[in-house]
Structure formats: structure tokens, C-alpha cells
């Protein structure tokens, strides 16, 4: 099954990308197309799998939402119910809120990792990823393989401290440990070219991200993310527990190539009077 509008190549489509932005949000966001068919929601499916050391095994291919597969049913793609688990907006400092408010749709496109053929990074590999990803856990190691642009990460689960002088990277300097049945991944030194949303949530060199992974049963995965950024936010931001469900499809090949979007968008920005 093809994944929505995914393509391995990015031809020069940027001049119409801004006009299509609202359609893209509809395709991947909370609202379903009018002719969407209702998808079946997965039940628990069985007990939580565990590894030989007794810790939770997160292994599997995971799809955003409740269906365990790609679907145009917007309700089945929802990762949380804001009435049940509300999620507050990011508490931006006034200067940061003003900067984002001044951004245009073209700016949002120019800042998107996919437009720039860049990795989504941390926490975007989870928070800004409408495509499935595969997790592989073994005692002492967490592996995430993302269909989106074939991104991946490997994190040691040993609670080691952060490097005192870490190299900056898209994934940052990551360390992981167990907290009961929850896996906690802690990241710093995250490349400032990454965003935390599709609409301008930039961050500073002091961003600190904590991801909490839980698997309460066979078919459900939850991730809750805490972001601290004293240069951009007034206080830490905590997401709602966002849900994925277990799928039975293999990941597809996805590479960003032949990308002409950036040049086209820069041309459009100049026409809008921007730099």
C-alpha cells in the first residue's frame, strides 16, 4: 500500500507547495477527507511482550494512531484525544512568539526538514513523523528505523551520563535508562536546524528533550515528550501521551533526491519581499 503522497524524489513543486499546505495538513492532521472510510481500531491484542531480561520489548512496526496501518480516516490517525489528555501549546517567550507569528507559509515550508532533505532529528523523528517506524529492542539497546527518509538511531540503554563536551547532531547526545516499564531517552546538543513543529517551533542550543516510551499491551505504544529550552520557552513543555499501534507491513524505501524545492521557495520568498 502506498503511503499517501510519499515520493522518493522532490521535483520543483515549491511554487504550489504553499497553496497546498492546508491540503497537506488535512492529509496528515486531525481532519479526514470527506470520503474517508472508517478504519478499525485495534484492541489490546494481548499482554506486553518482554525481553529475556524482563524489560518491555518495544520491537515492531508502529503506525500513528489507532488502526495499525496507514489510513485516510482522520479519527483513526489521531494520537490523542484533547478532551481526555489535553496538550498545552508551547509556552514561548514573547520574543519567540513574535518571531513565529511573523513567519509566512513560505517560511514554514523553507523550515521543514523534508523540504531541505534533512533528518527530522529529536524529537521530530517521533513527533513530526506521519509515516511508520520500526523499533528493535534488545537488552541494553534501543534501535529506531524510520521509513521517513530512512532515518535511524541506536541508543544504549545503560544510563550513562551525557558527554561533557558533546558533538552537536540532529539526534543530539542521547542516553537511555529504564524507569520501571518505561524507557526514558534523554537528549541534549540537538542541531538548531531542526524544528519541533511544522509551523516554526525553532529551538536554541540549550534544548533538552526527554522521551518516555511505554507499551501497555501488545498493540499499543505511547510516547510522551518533555522539552526544556530556557532560551525560547518560559517553562518546560509536556506533550500528551501520543499513541502508535502495531502494524504488520514492512517499511518502504524513502529517499529524498533531486530536490529543487528550496530554490523555488527562496524565489517565492523574494517575491513576497523577504530576504
GROMACS .gro file of C-alpha atoms in nm:
model
  275
    1UNK     CA    1   0.000   0.000   0.000
    2UNK     CA    2   0.141   0.339  -0.098
    3UNK     CA    3   0.179   0.590   0.184
    4UNK     CA    4  -0.044   0.888   0.099
    5UNK     CA    5   0.154   1.126  -0.129
    6UNK     CA    6   0.500   0.997  -0.048
    7UNK     CA    7   0.763   1.006  -0.319
    8UNK     CA    8   1.133   0.931  -0.327
    9UNK     CA    9   1.204   1.238  -0.537
   10UNK     CA   10   1.136   1.607  -0.474
   11UNK     CA   11   1.096   1.785  -0.811
   12UNK     CA   12   1.040   2.160  -0.841
   13UNK     CA   13   0.696   2.180  -0.681
   14UNK     CA   14   0.763   2.452  -0.425
   15UNK     CA   15   0.569   2.728  -0.605
   16UNK     CA   16   0.249   2.533  -0.546
   17UNK     CA   17   0.360   2.387  -0.212
   18UNK     CA   18   0.240   2.685  -0.011
   19UNK     CA   19  -0.100   2.675  -0.178
   20UNK     CA   20  -0.118   2.304  -0.097
   21UNK     CA   21  -0.006   2.345   0.265
   22UNK     CA   22  -0.358   2.332   0.403
   23UNK     CA   23  -0.428   2.020   0.198
   24UNK     CA   24  -0.115   1.854   0.334
   25UNK     CA   25  -0.220   1.938   0.689
   26UNK     CA   26  -0.557   1.780   0.619
   27UNK     CA   27  -0.389   1.469   0.478
   28UNK     CA   28  -0.173   1.413   0.783
   29UNK     CA   29  -0.352   1.602   1.060
   30UNK     CA   30  -0.667   1.554   1.263
   31UNK     CA   31  -0.928   1.604   0.989
   32UNK     CA   32  -1.022   1.326   0.747
   33UNK     CA   33  -1.122   1.374   0.382
   34UNK     CA   34  -1.498   1.372   0.323
   35UNK     CA   35  -1.493   1.030   0.157
   36UNK     CA   36  -1.275   0.864   0.421
   37UNK     CA   37  -1.375   0.515   0.528
   38UNK     CA   38  -1.376   0.437   0.896
   39UNK     CA   39  -1.081   0.223   0.995
   40UNK     CA   40  -1.094  -0.049   1.257
   41UNK     CA   41  -0.938   0.047   1.590
   42UNK     CA   42  -0.707  -0.213   1.739
   43UNK     CA   43  -0.778  -0.356   2.081
   44UNK     CA   44  -0.509  -0.457   2.330
   45UNK     CA   45  -0.428  -0.774   2.135
   46UNK     CA   46  -0.252  -0.945   2.423
   47UNK     CA   47  -0.006  -0.882   2.706
   48UNK     CA   48   0.300  -0.660   2.682
   49UNK     CA   49   0.592  -0.851   2.524
   50UNK     CA   50   0.907  -0.872   2.731
   51UNK     CA   51   1.272  -0.943   2.663
   52UNK     CA   52   1.483  -1.207   2.831
   53UNK     CA   53   1.588  -0.957   3.099
   54UNK     CA   54   1.224  -0.887   3.189
   55UNK     CA   55   1.210  -0.536   3.044
   56UNK     CA   56   0.945  -0.433   2.793
   57UNK     CA   57   1.016  -0.527   2.432
   58UNK     CA   58   0.915  -0.238   2.203
   59UNK     CA   59   1.003  -0.427   1.886
   60UNK     CA   60   0.761  -0.394   1.596
   61UNK     CA   61   0.647  -0.168   1.313
   62UNK     CA   62   0.438   0.116   1.451
   63UNK     CA   63   0.176   0.334   1.278
   64UNK     CA   64   0.049   0.669   1.401
   65UNK     CA   65  -0.295   0.646   1.560
   66UNK     CA   66  -0.533   0.360   1.634
   67UNK     CA   67  -0.551   0.145   1.319
   68UNK     CA   68  -0.210  -0.025   1.295
   69UNK     CA   69  -0.193   0.075   0.929
   70UNK     CA   70  -0.195   0.377   0.701
   71UNK     CA   71  -0.546   0.516   0.661
   72UNK     CA   72  -0.731   0.824   0.540
   73UNK     CA   73  -0.962   0.802   0.842
   74UNK     CA   74  -0.855   1.114   1.034
   75UNK     CA   75  -1.008   0.986   1.356
   76UNK     CA   76  -0.801   0.668   1.339
   77UNK     CA   77  -0.485   0.871   1.282
   78UNK     CA   78  -0.536   1.082   1.593
   79UNK     CA   79  -0.268   1.019   1.851
   80UNK     CA   80  -0.460   1.158   2.148
   81UNK     CA   81  -0.800   1.295   2.243
   82UNK     CA   82  -0.754   1.655   2.363
   83UNK     CA   83  -1.067   1.619   2.579
   84UNK     CA   84  -0.915   1.321   2.761
   85UNK     CA   85  -0.545   1.409   2.755
   86UNK     CA   86  -0.518   1.781   2.673
   87UNK     CA   87  -0.193   1.914   2.535
   88UNK     CA   88  -0.100   2.273   2.612
   89UNK     CA   89   0.057   2.489   2.341
   90UNK     CA   90   0.431   2.560   2.372
   91UNK     CA   91   0.491   2.837   2.631
   92UNK     CA   92   0.705   3.064   2.412
   93UNK     CA   93   0.888   3.364   2.547
   94UNK     CA   94   0.739   3.685   2.399
   95UNK     CA   95   1.023   3.742   2.153
   96UNK     CA   96   0.999   3.381   2.024
   97UNK     CA   97   0.620   3.401   1.989
   98UNK     CA   98   0.656   3.725   1.791
   99UNK     CA   99   0.917   3.570   1.563
  100UNK     CA  100   0.693   3.273   1.483
  101UNK     CA  101   0.386   3.494   1.437
  102UNK     CA  102   0.576   3.693   1.173
  103UNK     CA  103   0.652   3.380   0.969
  104UNK     CA  104   0.462   3.316   0.647
  105UNK     CA  105   0.353   2.988   0.489
  106UNK     CA  106   0.665   3.013   0.272
  107UNK     CA  107   0.880   3.041   0.583
  108UNK     CA  108   0.713   2.732   0.725
  109UNK     CA  109   0.791   2.540   0.407
  110UNK     CA  110   1.153   2.662   0.399
  111UNK     CA  111   1.197   2.544   0.760
  112UNK     CA  112   1.062   2.194   0.701
  113UNK     CA  113   1.321   1.919   0.724
  114UNK     CA  114   1.161   1.729   0.437
  115UNK     CA  115   1.186   2.030   0.206
  116UNK     CA  116   1.556   2.058   0.289
  117UNK     CA  117   1.620   1.681   0.268
  118UNK     CA  118   1.739   1.691   0.629
  119UNK     CA  119   1.668   1.448   0.913
  120UNK     CA  120   1.374   1.532   1.141
  121UNK     CA  121   1.607   1.482   1.438
  122UNK     CA  122   1.499   1.467   1.801
  123UNK     CA  123   1.211   1.484   1.886
  124UNK     CA  124   1.091   1.518   1.525
  125UNK     CA  125   1.174   1.157   1.446
  126UNK     CA  126   0.873   1.077   1.664
  127UNK     CA  127   0.666   1.398   1.687
  128UNK     CA  128   0.686   1.509   1.322
  129UNK     CA  129   0.667   1.172   1.152
  130UNK     CA  130   0.338   1.071   0.985
  131UNK     CA  131   0.499   0.757   0.843
  132UNK     CA  132   0.558   0.427   1.026
  133UNK     CA  133   0.877   0.342   1.208
  134UNK     CA  134   1.024   0.017   1.330
  135UNK     CA  135   1.162  -0.035   1.680
  136UNK     CA  136   1.406  -0.309   1.772
  137UNK     CA  137   1.496  -0.354   2.137
  138UNK     CA  138   1.745  -0.593   2.289
  139UNK     CA  139   1.877  -0.597   2.645
  140UNK     CA  140   2.083  -0.279   2.663
  141UNK     CA  141   1.994  -0.130   2.323
  142UNK     CA  142   1.713   0.065   2.153
  143UNK     CA  143   1.702   0.094   1.772
  144UNK     CA  144   1.458   0.310   1.575
  145UNK     CA  145   1.431   0.274   1.197
  146UNK     CA  146   1.215   0.540   1.032
  147UNK     CA  147   1.058   0.494   0.690
  148UNK     CA  148   1.067   0.873   0.652
  149UNK     CA  149   1.386   0.943   0.455
  150UNK     CA  150   1.536   0.624   0.601
  151UNK     CA  151   1.641   0.793   0.925
  152UNK     CA  152   1.764   0.577   1.213
  153UNK     CA  153   1.914   0.590   1.561
  154UNK     CA  154   2.075   0.349   1.805
  155UNK     CA  155   2.070   0.432   2.177
  156UNK     CA  156   2.246   0.238   2.454
  157UNK     CA  157   2.017   0.164   2.749
  158UNK     CA  158   2.270   0.187   3.027
  159UNK     CA  159   2.204   0.524   3.189
  160UNK     CA  160   2.549   0.657   3.103
  161UNK     CA  161   2.593   1.033   3.157
  162UNK     CA  162   2.597   1.279   2.872
  163UNK     CA  163   2.930   1.362   2.716
  164UNK     CA  164   3.063   1.670   2.899
  165UNK     CA  165   3.154   1.822   2.561
  166UNK     CA  166   2.908   1.661   2.319
  167UNK     CA  167   2.915   1.694   1.942
  168UNK     CA  168   2.602   1.867   1.810
  169UNK     CA  169   2.386   1.642   1.592
  170UNK     CA  170   2.036   1.609   1.454
  171UNK     CA  171   1.962   1.340   1.713
  172UNK     CA  172   2.176   1.506   1.979
  173UNK     CA  173   2.375   1.334   2.251
  174UNK     CA  174   2.140   1.056   2.366
  175UNK     CA  175   2.133   0.837   2.672
  176UNK     CA  176   1.863   0.597   2.791
  177UNK     CA  177   1.756   0.417   3.108
  178UNK     CA  178   1.461   0.220   3.243
  179UNK     CA  179   1.211   0.365   3.489
  180UNK     CA  180   1.002   0.062   3.575
  181UNK     CA  181   0.833  -0.039   3.249
  182UNK     CA  182   0.903   0.299   3.088
  183UNK     CA  183   1.208   0.362   2.870
  184UNK     CA  184   1.344   0.715   2.914
  185UNK     CA  185   1.561   0.865   2.638
  186UNK     CA  186   1.736   1.190   2.731
  187UNK     CA  187   1.886   1.413   2.458
  188UNK     CA  188   2.092   1.734   2.452
  189UNK     CA  189   2.318   1.906   2.194
  190UNK     CA  190   2.048   1.898   1.924
  191UNK     CA  191   2.121   2.072   1.594
  192UNK     CA  192   1.939   2.406   1.581
  193UNK     CA  193   1.833   2.348   1.219
  194UNK     CA  194   1.565   2.107   1.344
  195UNK     CA  195   1.217   2.226   1.440
  196UNK     CA  196   0.973   2.084   1.695
  197UNK     CA  197   0.666   2.154   1.481
  198UNK     CA  198   0.573   2.214   1.118
  199UNK     CA  199   0.487   2.576   1.200
  200UNK     CA  200   0.805   2.740   1.318
  201UNK     CA  201   0.882   2.598   1.663
  202UNK     CA  202   1.256   2.656   1.649
  203UNK     CA  203   1.487   2.588   1.942
  204UNK     CA  204   1.816   2.700   2.091
  205UNK     CA  205   2.142   2.524   2.168
  206UNK     CA  206   2.013   2.467   2.523
  207UNK     CA  207   1.718   2.248   2.424
  208UNK     CA  208   1.681   1.935   2.637
  209UNK     CA  209   1.440   1.662   2.523
  210UNK     CA  210   1.313   1.367   2.730
  211UNK     CA  211   1.112   1.093   2.556
  212UNK     CA  212   0.915   0.842   2.763
  213UNK     CA  213   0.823   0.519   2.580
  214UNK     CA  214   0.562   0.280   2.724
  215UNK     CA  215   0.387  -0.027   2.583
  216UNK     CA  216   0.085  -0.118   2.799
  217UNK     CA  217  -0.018  -0.415   2.583
  218UNK     CA  218   0.070  -0.593   2.259
  219UNK     CA  219  -0.082  -0.345   2.014
  220UNK     CA  220  -0.021  -0.003   2.167
  221UNK     CA  221   0.284   0.220   2.203
  222UNK     CA  222   0.277   0.557   2.380
  223UNK     CA  223   0.541   0.828   2.375
  224UNK     CA  224   0.530   1.137   2.597
  225UNK     CA  225   0.780   1.414   2.530
  226UNK     CA  226   0.912   1.685   2.760
  227UNK     CA  227   1.103   1.979   2.609
  228UNK     CA  228   1.306   2.227   2.812
  229UNK     CA  229   1.457   2.529   2.638
  230UNK     CA  230   1.534   2.822   2.873
  231UNK     CA  231   1.626   3.049   2.581
  232UNK     CA  232   1.297   3.001   2.393
  233UNK     CA  233   1.034   2.872   2.639
  234UNK     CA  234   0.910   3.020   2.967
  235UNK     CA  235   0.879   2.672   3.122
  236UNK     CA  236   0.911   2.306   3.015
  237UNK     CA  237   0.652   2.181   2.768
  238UNK     CA  238   0.499   1.834   2.817
  239UNK     CA  239   0.311   1.661   2.536
  240UNK     CA  240   0.006   1.445   2.574
  241UNK     CA  241   0.086   1.072   2.565
  242UNK     CA  242   0.082   1.013   2.188
  243UNK     CA  243  -0.024   0.674   2.056
  244UNK     CA  244   0.101   0.437   1.786
  245UNK     CA  245  -0.036   0.093   1.704
  246UNK     CA  246   0.132  -0.226   1.593
  247UNK     CA  247   0.135  -0.289   1.218
  248UNK     CA  248   0.219  -0.589   1.003
  249UNK     CA  249   0.368  -0.419   0.697
  250UNK     CA  250   0.735  -0.375   0.623
  251UNK     CA  251   0.883  -0.029   0.591
  252UNK     CA  252   0.905   0.112   0.240
  253UNK     CA  253   1.204   0.278   0.074
  254UNK     CA  254   1.202   0.656   0.106
  255UNK     CA  255   1.493   0.875  -0.008
  256UNK     CA  256   1.490   1.249  -0.071
  257UNK     CA  257   1.658   1.310  -0.409
  258UNK     CA  258   1.650   1.559  -0.698
  259UNK     CA  259   1.530   1.829  -0.459
  260UNK     CA  260   1.464   2.165  -0.624
  261UNK     CA  261   1.210   2.288  -0.370
  262UNK     CA  262   1.445   2.512  -0.169
  263UNK     CA  263   1.546   2.725  -0.468
  264UNK     CA  264   1.183   2.757  -0.575
  265UNK     CA  265   1.073   2.860  -0.226
  266UNK     CA  266   1.355   3.114  -0.196
  267UNK     CA  267   1.236   3.267  -0.523
  268UNK     CA  268   0.883   3.284  -0.385
  269UNK     CA  269   1.013   3.442  -0.063
  270UNK     CA  270   1.189   3.714  -0.263
  271UNK     CA  271   0.864   3.788  -0.445
  272UNK     CA  272   0.694   3.823  -0.107
  273UNK     CA  273   0.952   4.084  -0.010
  274UNK     CA  274   1.158   3.863   0.219
  275UNK     CA  275   1.533   3.815   0.225
   0.00000   0.00000   0.00000
